[in-house]
CSV table of C-alpha atoms in Angstrom, one decimal:
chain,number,residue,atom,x,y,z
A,149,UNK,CA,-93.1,-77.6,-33.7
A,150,UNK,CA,-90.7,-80.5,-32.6
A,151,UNK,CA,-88.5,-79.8,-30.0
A,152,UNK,CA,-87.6,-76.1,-28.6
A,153,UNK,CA,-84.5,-74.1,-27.9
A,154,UNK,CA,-82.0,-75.3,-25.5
A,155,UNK,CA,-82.2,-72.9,-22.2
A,156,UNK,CA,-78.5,-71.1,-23.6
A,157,UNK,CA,-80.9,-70.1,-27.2
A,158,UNK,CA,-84.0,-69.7,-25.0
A,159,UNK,CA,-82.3,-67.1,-22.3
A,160,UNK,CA,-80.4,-65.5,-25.1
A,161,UNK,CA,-83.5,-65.5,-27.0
A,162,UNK,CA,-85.5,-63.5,-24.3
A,163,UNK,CA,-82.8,-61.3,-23.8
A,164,UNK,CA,-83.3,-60.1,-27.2
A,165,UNK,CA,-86.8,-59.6,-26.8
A,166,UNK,CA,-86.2,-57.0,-23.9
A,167,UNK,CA,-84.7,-55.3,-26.6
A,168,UNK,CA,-87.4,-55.5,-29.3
A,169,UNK,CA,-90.6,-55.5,-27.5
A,170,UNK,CA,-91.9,-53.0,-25.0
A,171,UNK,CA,-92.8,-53.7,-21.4
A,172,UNK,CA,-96.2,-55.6,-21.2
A,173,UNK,CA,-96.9,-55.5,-25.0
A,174,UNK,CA,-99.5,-58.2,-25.0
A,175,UNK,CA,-98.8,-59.1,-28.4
A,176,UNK,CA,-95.2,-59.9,-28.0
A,177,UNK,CA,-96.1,-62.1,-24.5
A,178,UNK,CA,-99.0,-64.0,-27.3
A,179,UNK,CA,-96.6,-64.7,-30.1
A,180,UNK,CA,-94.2,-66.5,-27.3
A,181,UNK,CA,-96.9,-67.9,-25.8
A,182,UNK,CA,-98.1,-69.4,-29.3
A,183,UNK,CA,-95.2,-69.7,-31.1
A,184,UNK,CA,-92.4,-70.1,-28.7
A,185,UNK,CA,-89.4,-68.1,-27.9
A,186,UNK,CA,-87.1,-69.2,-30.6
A,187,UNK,CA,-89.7,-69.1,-33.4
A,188,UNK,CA,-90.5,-65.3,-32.7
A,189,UNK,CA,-86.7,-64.6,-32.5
A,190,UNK,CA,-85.9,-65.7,-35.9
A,191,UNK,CA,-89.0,-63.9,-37.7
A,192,UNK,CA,-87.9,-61.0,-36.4
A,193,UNK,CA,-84.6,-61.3,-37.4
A,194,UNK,CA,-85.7,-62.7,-40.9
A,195,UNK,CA,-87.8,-59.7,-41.3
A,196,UNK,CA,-90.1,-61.8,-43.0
A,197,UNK,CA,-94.0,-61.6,-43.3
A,198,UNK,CA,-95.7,-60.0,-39.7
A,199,UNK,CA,-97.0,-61.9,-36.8
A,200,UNK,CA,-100.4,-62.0,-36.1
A,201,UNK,CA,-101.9,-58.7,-34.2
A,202,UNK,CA,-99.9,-55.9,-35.6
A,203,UNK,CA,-100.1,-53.1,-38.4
A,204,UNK,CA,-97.2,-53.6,-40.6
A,205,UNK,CA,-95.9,-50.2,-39.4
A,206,UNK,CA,-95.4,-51.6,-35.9
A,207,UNK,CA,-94.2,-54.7,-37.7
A,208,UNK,CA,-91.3,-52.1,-39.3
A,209,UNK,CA,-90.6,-50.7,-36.2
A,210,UNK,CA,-89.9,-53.9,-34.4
A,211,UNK,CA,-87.6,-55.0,-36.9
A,212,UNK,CA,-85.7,-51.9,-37.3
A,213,UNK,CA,-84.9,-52.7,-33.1
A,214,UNK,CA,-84.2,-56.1,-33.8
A,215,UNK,CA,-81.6,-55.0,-36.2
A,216,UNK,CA,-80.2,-53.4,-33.6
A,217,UNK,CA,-79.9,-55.9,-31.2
A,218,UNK,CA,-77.4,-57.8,-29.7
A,219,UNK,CA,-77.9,-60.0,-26.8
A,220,UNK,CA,-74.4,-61.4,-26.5
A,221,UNK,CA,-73.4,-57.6,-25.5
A,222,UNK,CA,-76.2,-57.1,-23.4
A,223,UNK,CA,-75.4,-60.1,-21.0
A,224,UNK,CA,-71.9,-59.2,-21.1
A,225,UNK,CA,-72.4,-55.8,-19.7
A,226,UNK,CA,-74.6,-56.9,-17.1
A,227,UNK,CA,-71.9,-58.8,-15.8
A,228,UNK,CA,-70.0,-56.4,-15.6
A,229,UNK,CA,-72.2,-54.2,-13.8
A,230,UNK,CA,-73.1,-57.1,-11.4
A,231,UNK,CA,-76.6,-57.7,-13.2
A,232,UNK,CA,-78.4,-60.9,-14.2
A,233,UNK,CA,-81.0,-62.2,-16.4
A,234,UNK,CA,-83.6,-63.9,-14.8
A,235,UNK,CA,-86.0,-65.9,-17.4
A,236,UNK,CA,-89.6,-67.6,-16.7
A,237,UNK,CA,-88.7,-70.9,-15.3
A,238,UNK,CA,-85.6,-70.7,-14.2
A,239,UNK,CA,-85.2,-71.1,-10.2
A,240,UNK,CA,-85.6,-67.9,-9.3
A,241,UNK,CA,-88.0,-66.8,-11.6
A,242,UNK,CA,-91.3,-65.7,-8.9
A,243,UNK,CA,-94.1,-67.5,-9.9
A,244,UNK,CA,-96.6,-65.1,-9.1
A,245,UNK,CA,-95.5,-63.2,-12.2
A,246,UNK,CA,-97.4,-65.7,-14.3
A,247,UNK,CA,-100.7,-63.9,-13.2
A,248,UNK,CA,-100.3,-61.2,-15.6
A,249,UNK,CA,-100.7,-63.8,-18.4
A,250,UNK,CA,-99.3,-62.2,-22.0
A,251,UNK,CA,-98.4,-58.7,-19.9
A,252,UNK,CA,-95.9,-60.9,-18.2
A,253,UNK,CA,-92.2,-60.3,-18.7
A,254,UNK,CA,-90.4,-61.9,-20.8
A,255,UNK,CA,-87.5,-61.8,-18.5
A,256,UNK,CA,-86.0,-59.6,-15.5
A,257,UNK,CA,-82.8,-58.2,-14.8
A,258,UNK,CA,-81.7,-58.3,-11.3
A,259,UNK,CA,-79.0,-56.7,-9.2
A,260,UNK,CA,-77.9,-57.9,-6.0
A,261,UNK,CA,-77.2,-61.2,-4.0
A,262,UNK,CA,-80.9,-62.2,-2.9
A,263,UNK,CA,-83.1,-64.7,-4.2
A,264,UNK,CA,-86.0,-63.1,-6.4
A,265,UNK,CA,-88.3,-65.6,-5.8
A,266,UNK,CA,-87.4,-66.2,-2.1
A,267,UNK,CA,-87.8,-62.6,-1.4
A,268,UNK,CA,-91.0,-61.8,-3.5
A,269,UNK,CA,-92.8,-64.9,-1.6
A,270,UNK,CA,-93.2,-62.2,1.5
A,271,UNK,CA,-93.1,-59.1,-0.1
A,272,UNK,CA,-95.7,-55.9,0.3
A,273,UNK,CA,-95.6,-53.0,-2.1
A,274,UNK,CA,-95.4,-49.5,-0.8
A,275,UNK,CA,-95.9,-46.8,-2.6
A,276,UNK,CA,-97.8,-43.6,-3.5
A,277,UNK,CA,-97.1,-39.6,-4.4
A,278,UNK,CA,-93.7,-38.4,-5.7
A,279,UNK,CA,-94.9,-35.0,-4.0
A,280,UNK,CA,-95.4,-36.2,-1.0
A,281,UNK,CA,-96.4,-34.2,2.0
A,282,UNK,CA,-94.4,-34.4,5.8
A,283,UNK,CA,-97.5,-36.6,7.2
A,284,UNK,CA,-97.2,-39.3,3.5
A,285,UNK,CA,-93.4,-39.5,4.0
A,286,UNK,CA,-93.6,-39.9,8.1
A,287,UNK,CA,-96.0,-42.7,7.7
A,288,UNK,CA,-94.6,-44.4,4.3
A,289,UNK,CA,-91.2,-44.6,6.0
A,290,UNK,CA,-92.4,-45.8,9.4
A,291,UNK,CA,-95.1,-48.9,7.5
A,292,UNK,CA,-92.1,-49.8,5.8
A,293,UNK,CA,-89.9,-50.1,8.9
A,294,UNK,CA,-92.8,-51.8,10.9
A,295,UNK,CA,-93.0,-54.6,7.9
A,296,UNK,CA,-89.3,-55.1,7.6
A,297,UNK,CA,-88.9,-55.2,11.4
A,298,UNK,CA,-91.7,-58.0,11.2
A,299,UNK,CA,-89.8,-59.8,8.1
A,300,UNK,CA,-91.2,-58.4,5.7
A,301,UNK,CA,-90.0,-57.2,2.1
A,302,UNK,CA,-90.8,-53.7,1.4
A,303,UNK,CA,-91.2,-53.4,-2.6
A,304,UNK,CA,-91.9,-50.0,-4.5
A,305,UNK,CA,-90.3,-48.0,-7.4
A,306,UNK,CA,-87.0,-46.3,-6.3
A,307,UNK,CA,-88.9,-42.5,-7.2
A,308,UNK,CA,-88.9,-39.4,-5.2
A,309,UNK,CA,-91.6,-39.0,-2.4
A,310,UNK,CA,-93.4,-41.7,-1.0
A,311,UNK,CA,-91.3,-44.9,-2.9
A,312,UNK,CA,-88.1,-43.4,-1.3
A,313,UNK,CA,-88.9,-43.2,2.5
A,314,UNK,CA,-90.3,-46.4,1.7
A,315,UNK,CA,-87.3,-47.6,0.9
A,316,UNK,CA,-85.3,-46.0,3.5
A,317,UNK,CA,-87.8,-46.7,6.3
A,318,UNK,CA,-87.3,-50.5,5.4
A,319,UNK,CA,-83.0,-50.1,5.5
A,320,UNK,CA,-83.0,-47.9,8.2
A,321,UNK,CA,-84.6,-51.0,10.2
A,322,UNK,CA,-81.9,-53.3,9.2
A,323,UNK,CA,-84.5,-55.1,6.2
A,324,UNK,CA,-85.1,-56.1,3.3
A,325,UNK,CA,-86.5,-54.0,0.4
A,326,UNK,CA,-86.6,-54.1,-3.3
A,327,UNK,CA,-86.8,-51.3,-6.2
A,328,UNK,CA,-88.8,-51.9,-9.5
A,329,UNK,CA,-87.3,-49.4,-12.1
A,330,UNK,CA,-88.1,-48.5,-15.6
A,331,UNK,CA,-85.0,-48.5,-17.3
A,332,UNK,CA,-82.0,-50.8,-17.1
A,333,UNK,CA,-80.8,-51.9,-13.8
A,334,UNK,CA,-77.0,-50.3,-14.4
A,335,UNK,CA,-78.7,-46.6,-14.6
A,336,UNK,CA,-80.6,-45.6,-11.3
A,337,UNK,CA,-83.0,-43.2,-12.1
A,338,UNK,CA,-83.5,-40.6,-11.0
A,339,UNK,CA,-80.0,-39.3,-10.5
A,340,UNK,CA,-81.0,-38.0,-7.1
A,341,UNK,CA,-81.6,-41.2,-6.1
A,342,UNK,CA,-78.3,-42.8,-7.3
A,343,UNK,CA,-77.1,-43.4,-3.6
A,344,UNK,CA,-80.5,-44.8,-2.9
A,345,UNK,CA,-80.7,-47.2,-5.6
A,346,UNK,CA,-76.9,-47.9,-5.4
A,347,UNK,CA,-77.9,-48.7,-1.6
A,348,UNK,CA,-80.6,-50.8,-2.4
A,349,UNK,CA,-78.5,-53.1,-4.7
A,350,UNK,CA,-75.9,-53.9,-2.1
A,351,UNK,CA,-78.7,-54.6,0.8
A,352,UNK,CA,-81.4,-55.9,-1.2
A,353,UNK,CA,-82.4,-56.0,-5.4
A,354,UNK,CA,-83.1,-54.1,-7.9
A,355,UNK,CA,-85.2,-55.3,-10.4
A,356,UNK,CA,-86.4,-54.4,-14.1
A,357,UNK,CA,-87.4,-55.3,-17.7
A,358,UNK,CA,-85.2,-53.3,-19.5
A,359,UNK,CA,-82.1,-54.3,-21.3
A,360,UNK,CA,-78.8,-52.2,-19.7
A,361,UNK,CA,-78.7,-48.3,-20.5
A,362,UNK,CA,-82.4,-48.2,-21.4
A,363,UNK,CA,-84.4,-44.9,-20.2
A,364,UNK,CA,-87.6,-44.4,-18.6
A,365,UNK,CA,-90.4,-43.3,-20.5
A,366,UNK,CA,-93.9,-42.5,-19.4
A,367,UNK,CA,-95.2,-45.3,-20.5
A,368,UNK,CA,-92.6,-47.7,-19.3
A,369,UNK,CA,-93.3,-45.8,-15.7
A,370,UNK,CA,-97.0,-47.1,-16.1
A,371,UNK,CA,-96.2,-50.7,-17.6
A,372,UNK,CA,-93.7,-50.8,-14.8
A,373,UNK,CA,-96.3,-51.0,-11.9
A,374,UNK,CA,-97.7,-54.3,-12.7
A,375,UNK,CA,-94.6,-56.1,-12.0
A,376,UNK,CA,-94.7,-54.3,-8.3
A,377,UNK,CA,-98.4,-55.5,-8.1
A,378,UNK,CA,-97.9,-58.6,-9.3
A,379,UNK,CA,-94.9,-59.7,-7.4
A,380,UNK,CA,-96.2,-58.8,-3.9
A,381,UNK,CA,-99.1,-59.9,-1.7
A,382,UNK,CA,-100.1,-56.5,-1.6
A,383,UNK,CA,-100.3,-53.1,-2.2
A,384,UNK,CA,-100.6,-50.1,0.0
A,385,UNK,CA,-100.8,-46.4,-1.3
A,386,UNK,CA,-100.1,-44.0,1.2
A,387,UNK,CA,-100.6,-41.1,-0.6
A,388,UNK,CA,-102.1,-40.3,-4.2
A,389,UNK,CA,-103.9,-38.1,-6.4
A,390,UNK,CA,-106.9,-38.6,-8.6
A,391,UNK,CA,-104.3,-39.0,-11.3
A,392,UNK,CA,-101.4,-40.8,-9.5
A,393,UNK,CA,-99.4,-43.1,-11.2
A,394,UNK,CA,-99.6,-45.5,-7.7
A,395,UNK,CA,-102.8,-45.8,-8.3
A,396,UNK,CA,-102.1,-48.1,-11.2
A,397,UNK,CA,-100.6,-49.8,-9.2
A,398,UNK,CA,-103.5,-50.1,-6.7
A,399,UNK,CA,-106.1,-51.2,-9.6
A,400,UNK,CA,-103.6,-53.8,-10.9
A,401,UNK,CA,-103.3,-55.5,-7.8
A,402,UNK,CA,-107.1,-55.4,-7.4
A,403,UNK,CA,-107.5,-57.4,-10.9
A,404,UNK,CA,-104.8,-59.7,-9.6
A,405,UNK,CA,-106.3,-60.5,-6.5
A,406,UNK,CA,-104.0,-59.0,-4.6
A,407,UNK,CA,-104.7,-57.2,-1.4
A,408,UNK,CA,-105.2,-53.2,-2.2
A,409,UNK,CA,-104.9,-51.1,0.3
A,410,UNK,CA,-105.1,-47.6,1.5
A,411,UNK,CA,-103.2,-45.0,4.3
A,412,UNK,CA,-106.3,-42.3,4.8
A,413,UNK,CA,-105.0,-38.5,4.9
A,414,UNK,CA,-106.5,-35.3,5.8
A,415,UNK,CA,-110.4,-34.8,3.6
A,416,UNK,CA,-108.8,-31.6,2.8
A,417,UNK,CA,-105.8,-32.9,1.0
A,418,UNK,CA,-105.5,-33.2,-3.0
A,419,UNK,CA,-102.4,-35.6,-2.0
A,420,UNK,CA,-104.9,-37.8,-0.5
A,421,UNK,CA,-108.2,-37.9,-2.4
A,422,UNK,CA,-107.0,-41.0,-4.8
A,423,UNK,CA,-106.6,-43.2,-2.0
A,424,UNK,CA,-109.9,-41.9,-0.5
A,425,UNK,CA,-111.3,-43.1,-3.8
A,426,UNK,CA,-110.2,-46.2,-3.3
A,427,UNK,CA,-110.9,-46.9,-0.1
A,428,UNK,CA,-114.4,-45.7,-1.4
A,429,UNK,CA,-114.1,-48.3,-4.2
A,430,UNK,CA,-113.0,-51.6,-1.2
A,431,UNK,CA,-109.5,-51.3,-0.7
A,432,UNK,CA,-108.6,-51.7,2.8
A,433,UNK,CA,-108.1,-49.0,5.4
A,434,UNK,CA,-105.0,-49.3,7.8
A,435,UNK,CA,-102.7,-47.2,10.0
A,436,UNK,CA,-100.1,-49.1,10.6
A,437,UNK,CA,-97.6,-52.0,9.6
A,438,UNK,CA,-99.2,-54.4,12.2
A,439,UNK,CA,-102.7,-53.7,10.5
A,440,UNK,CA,-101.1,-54.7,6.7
A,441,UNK,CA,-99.4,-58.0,8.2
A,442,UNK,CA,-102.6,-58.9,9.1
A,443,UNK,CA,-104.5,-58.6,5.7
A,444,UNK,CA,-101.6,-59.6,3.6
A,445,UNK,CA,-99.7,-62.2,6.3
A,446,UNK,CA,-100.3,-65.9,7.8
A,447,UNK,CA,-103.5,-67.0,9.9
A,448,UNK,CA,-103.0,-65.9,13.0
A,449,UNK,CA,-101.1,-62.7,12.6
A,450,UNK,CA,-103.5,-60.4,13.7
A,451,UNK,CA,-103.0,-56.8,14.5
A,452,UNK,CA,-103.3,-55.7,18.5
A,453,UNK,CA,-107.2,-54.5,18.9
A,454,UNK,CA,-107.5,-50.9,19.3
A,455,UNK,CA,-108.7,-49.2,22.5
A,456,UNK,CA,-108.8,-46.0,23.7
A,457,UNK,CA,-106.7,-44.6,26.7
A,458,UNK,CA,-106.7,-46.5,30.0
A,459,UNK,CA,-108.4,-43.7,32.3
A,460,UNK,CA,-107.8,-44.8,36.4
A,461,UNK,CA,-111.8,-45.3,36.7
A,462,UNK,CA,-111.5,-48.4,33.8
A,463,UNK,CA,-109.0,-50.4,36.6
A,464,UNK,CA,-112.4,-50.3,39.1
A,465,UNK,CA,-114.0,-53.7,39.9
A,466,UNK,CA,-117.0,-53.7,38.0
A,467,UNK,CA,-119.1,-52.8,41.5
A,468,UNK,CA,-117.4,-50.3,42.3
A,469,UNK,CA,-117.4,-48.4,38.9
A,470,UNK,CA,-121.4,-49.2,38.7
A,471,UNK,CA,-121.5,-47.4,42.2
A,472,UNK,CA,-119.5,-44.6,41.1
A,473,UNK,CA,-121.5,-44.1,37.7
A,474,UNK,CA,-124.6,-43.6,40.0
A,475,UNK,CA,-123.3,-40.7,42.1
A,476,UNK,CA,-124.6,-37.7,40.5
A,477,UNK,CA,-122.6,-34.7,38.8
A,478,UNK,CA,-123.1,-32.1,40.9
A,479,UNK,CA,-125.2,-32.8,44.1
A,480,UNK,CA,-124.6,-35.1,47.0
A,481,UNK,CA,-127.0,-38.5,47.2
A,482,UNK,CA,-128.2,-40.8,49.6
A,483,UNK,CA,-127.0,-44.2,49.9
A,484,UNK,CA,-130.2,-45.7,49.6
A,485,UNK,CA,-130.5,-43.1,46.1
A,486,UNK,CA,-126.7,-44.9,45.2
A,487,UNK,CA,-127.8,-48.3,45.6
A,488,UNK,CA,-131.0,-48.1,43.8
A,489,UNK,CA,-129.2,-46.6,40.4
A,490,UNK,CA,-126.3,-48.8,40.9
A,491,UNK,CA,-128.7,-51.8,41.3
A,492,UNK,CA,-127.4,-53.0,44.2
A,493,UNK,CA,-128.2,-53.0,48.0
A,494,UNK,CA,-128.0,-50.3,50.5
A,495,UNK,CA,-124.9,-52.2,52.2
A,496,UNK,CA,-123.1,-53.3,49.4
A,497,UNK,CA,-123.5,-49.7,47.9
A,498,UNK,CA,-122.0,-48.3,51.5
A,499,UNK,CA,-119.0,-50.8,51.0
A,500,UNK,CA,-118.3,-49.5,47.5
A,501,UNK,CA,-118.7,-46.0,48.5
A,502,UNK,CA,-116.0,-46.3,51.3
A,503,UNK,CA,-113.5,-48.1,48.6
A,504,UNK,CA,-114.1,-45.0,45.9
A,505,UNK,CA,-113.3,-42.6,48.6
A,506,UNK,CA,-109.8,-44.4,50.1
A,507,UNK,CA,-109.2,-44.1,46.4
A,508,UNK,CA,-110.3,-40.1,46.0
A,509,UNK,CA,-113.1,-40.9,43.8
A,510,UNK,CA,-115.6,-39.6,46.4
A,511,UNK,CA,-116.1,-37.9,50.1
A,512,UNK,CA,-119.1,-37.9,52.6
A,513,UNK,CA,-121.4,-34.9,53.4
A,514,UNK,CA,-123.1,-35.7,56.8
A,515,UNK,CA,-125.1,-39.0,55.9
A,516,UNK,CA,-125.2,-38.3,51.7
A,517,UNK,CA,-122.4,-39.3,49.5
A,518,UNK,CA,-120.2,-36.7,46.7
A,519,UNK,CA,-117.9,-37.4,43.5
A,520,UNK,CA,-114.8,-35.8,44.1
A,521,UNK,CA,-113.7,-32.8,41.6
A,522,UNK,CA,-110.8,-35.7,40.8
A,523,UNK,CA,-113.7,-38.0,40.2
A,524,UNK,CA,-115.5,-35.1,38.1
A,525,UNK,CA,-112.6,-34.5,35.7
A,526,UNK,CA,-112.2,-38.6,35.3
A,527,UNK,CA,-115.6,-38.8,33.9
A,528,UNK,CA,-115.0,-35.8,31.5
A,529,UNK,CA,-111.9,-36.9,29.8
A,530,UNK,CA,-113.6,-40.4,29.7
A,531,UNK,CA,-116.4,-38.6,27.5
């Protein structure tokens, strides 16, 4: 072929497509990978012989939509609902969308002000159950909040349970967060979630592959998670069943090479047993936002190390608590007995003992040495 369609014919030309061919139909993204944009457009509209791939009654049912579409009135009405078409190539198309190879969109429409490709370059994915439990909405809500609060955009679906704390956690700290829908951009589903999604578009975007006033569909719900996979640097799934959709999310990040990772719940909960699969299967564990920075962020973004509480015995000179750790539970000792366990001499062990007992941690019988019952109670809640 000599010479391709101008990027007017080529945008207008992918806009139709959203119209014709389904979310992630490989076929489609292989006849425009092979063929080109414009080519595909006009043997579909010619309804001539089929492209390569398909049984000639898909071949009828893609040109019966094609004889339905129109472009022209699909642009205009997402201007006027403040939408635009974002195409392959274009500025603010996000690279990282080109993973997905022929599953790739052939275009997205985007609502609100925000760069695309700016935003999706530091983006993680949260998502997981639409019946959610109190604990999966809790800690969806307070991840997202601990990302955005560390600059972070918060990606998920814009659905009930744990993709709408998400989303809230992430605007309640002042950030930045981003819905994936199935269905056109101009019609936030679900309807409970109209505010939500409405929300979302004036703070941050919200993105999708369908033309405006398409449904959802199953289907387009399970297509729809590879562009949330793809477009982040991770996924976490805070909550899922065996048979959660977010867990197709979760596998298609994994065969991107994208980080996969997993909230742990209670062993008891059905809520939780997905992501306990897939923790089983080498996603990542983590508790917290700081934890996911550190997987899915720059070197040297690290997560705090985790300790247990700081009991008064830990702030001992190292002496001292070797001393102390000597003194037996129950009975008085010598200070010859002291110094022999603790490894130390007779006179050191004496100068120890009379620090631990300005400090409470023990008292003298005669010539033999005690713990304390504040000293005894320190060493249980230490074990």
């Amino acid at each position: 072929m000599t010479g391709g369609p101008g990027p007017a014919e080529d945008l207008l030309g992918r806009v139709f497509l959203t119209r014709v061919v389904e979310p992630g139909d490989e076929a489609g993204g292989r006849w425009v990978r092979e063929f080109g944009v414009g080519e595909v457009v006009r043997r579909l509209r010619a309804g001539g012989p089929a492209l390569p791939g398909v049984s000639a009654q898909r071949w009828a049912g893609l040109l019966a939509r094609a004889g339905r579409a129109e472009p022209e009135a699909d642009l205009a009405a997402a201007q006027a609902a403040g939408v635009r078409f974002v195409a392959p190539g274009s500025s603010e198309w996000p690279g990282q969308l080109d993973d997905l190879g022929d599953a790739r969109p052939v275009g997205l429409w985007v609502r609100g002000r925000p760069s695309l490709r700016m935003w999706a370059l530091k983006s993680v994915a949260v998502v997981g159950a639409r019946a959610c439990t109190e604990y999966g909405a809790h800690m969806a809500a307070t991840l997202a909040a601990g990302l955005a609060e560390r600059g972070w955009v918060v990606v998920s679906g814009g659905a009930y349970g744990i993709d709408g704390a998400a989303h809230r956690g992430a605007l309640g700290a002042g950030g930045a967060t981003v819905a994936v829908l199935a269905c056109g951009v101009d019609r936030p589903y679900p309807r409970g979630h109209t505010e939500l999604i409405n929300r979302i578009a004036e703070q941050g975007l919200v993105v999708g592959e369908l033309p405006p006033g398409e449904h959802p569909t199953p289907s387009r719900f399970v297509l729809r998670n590879r562009v949330i996979a793809a477009l982040t640097r991770g996924s976490v799934v805070v909550e899922a069943a065996y048979r959660s959709g977010s867990l197709v999310t979760a596998r298609a990040a994994q065969r991107l090479g994208r980080h996969t990772i997993g909230v742990p719940g209670p062993a008891t909960s059905g809520l939780s047993s997905g992501v306990h699969e897939l923790l089983r299967g080498g996603a990542t564990l983590v508790t917290d936002a700081a934890e996911v920075v550190e997987l899915v962020g720059d070197i040297g973004e690290l997560a705090p190390e985790r300790t247990g509480p700081v009991l008064p015995r830990d702030l001992l000179a190292a002496g001292a608590r070797r001393v102390l750790a000597a003194l037996p539970g129950r009975s008085a000792a010598s200070p010859s007995d002291i110094a022999r366990h603790a490894q130390t001499t007779q006179d050191d062990a004496i100068a120890r003992l009379y620090e631990l007992r300005a400090l409470g941690y023990v008292e003298r019988h005669g010539d033999d040495w005690k713990l304390t019952r504040q000293a005894v109670v320190s060493a249980r809640g230490a074990r």
